[in-house]
Each structure stands twice: as C-alpha cells, then as structure tokens.
PDB file of C-alpha atoms in Angstrom:
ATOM      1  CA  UNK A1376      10.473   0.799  -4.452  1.00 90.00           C
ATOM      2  CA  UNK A1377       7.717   0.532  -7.159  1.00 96.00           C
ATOM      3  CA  UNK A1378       5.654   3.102  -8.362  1.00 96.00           C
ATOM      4  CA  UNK A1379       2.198   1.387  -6.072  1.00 97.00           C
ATOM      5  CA  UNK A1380       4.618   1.166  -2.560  1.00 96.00           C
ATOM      6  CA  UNK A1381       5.326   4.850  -3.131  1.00 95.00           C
ATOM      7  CA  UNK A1382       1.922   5.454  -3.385  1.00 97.00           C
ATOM      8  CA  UNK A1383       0.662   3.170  -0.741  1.00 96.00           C
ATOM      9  CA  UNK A1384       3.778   4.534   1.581  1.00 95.00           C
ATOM     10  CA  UNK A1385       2.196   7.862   0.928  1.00 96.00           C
ATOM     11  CA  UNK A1386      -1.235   7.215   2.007  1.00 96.00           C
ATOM     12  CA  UNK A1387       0.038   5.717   5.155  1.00 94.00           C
ATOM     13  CA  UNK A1388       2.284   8.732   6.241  1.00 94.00           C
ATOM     14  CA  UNK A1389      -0.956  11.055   5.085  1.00 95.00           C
ATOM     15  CA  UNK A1390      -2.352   8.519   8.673  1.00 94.00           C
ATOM     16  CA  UNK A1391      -4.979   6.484   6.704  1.00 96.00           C
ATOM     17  CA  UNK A1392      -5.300   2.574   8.470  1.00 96.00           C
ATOM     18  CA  UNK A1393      -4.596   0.028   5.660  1.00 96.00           C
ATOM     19  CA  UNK A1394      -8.062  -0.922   5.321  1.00 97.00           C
ATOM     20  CA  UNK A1395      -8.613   3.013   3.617  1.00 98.00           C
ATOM     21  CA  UNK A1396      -6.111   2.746   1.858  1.00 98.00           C
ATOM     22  CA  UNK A1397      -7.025  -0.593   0.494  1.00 98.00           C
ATOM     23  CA  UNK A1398     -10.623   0.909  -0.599  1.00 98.00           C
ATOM     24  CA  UNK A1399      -9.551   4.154  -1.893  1.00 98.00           C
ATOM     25  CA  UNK A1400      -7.121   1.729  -4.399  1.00 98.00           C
ATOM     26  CA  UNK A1401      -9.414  -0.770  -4.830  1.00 98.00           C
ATOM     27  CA  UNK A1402      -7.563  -3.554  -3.200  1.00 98.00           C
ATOM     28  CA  UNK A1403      -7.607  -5.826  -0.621  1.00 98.00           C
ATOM     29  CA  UNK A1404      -6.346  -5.093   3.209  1.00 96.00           C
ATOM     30  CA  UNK A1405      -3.965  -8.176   2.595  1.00 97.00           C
ATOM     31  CA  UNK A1406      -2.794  -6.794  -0.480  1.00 97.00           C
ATOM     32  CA  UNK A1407      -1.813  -3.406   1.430  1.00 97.00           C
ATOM     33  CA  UNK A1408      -0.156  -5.249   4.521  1.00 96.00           C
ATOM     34  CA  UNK A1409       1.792  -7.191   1.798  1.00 97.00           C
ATOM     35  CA  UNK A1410       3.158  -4.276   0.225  1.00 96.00           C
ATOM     36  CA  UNK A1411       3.695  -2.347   3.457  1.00 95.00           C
ATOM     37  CA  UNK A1412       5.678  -5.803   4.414  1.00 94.00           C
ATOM     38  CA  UNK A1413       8.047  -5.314   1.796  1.00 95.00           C
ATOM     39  CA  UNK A1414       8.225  -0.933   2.090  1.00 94.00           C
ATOM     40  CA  UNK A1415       9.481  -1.882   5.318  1.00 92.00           C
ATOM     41  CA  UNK A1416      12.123  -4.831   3.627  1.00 93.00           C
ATOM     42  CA  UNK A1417      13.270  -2.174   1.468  1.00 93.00           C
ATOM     43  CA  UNK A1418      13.580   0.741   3.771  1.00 91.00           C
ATOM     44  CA  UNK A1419      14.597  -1.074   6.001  1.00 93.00           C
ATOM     45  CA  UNK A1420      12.568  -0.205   9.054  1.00 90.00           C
ATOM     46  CA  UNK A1421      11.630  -2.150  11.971  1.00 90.00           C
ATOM     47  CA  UNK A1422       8.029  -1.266  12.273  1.00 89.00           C
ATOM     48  CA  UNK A1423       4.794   1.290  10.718  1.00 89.00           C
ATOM     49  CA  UNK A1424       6.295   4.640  13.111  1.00 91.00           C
ATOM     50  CA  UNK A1425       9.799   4.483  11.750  1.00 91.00           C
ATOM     51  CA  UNK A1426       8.730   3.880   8.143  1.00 89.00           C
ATOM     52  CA  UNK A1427       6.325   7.144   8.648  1.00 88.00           C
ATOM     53  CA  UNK A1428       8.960   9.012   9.550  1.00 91.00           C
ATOM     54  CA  UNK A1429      11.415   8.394   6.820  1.00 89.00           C
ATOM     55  CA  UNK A1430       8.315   9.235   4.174  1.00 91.00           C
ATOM     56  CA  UNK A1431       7.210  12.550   5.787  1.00 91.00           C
ATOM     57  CA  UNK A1432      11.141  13.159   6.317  1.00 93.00           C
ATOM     58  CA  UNK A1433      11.131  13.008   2.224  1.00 91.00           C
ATOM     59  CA  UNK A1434       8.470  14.949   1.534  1.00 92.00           C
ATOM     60  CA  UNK A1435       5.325  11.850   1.275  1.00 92.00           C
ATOM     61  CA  UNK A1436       2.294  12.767   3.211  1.00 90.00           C
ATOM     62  CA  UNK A1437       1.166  15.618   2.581  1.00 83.00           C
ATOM     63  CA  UNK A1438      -1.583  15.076   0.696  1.00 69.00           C
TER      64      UNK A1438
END
C-alpha cells in the first residue's frame, strides 16, 4: 500500500466521508474513491465496513 492509501485509509477509519478527506488533501472526491478502490484491491475487502475494521484493528484511526 503506498504511503497516500495509508493515509487516506486512515482518514476514513478516523469516519471522515471521502469528500473531507478529499479537501483536507487537496484532491478530488474521484481521486479518493479511486484510491479507496484499490485499498480495498489490496486488502482485499469486499466493501468500506470491512476495510475500517482491518485499519482500526492495526492501529489507523485514531487521530
């Protein structure tokens, strides 16, 4: 995973929408939905709940 889906991975497990996280990085919402895409590729999940999960399970999200 690269160095902006960790980041973007963590923003979403801290329970900010894509759209916040796409203006707090200065980005577009389809540039977040296309790396959330492939977090969930990588990891492997089947949807947004699972992936949220696995990140606060490793110690993401909490600010």
């Amino acid at each position: 995973m690269t160095a902006r889906e960790r980041e973007i991975l963590d923003l979403l497990a801290q329970g900010l929408g894509y759209r916040q996280i796409a203006q707090r990085l200065f980005v577009t919402d389809k540039t977040v939905r296309n790396h959330i895409g492939s977090i969930f590729a990588k990891l492997r999940m089947p949807n947004q709940a699972a992936a949220i999960v696995r990140a606060r399970d490793a110690g993401l999200g909490s600010g």
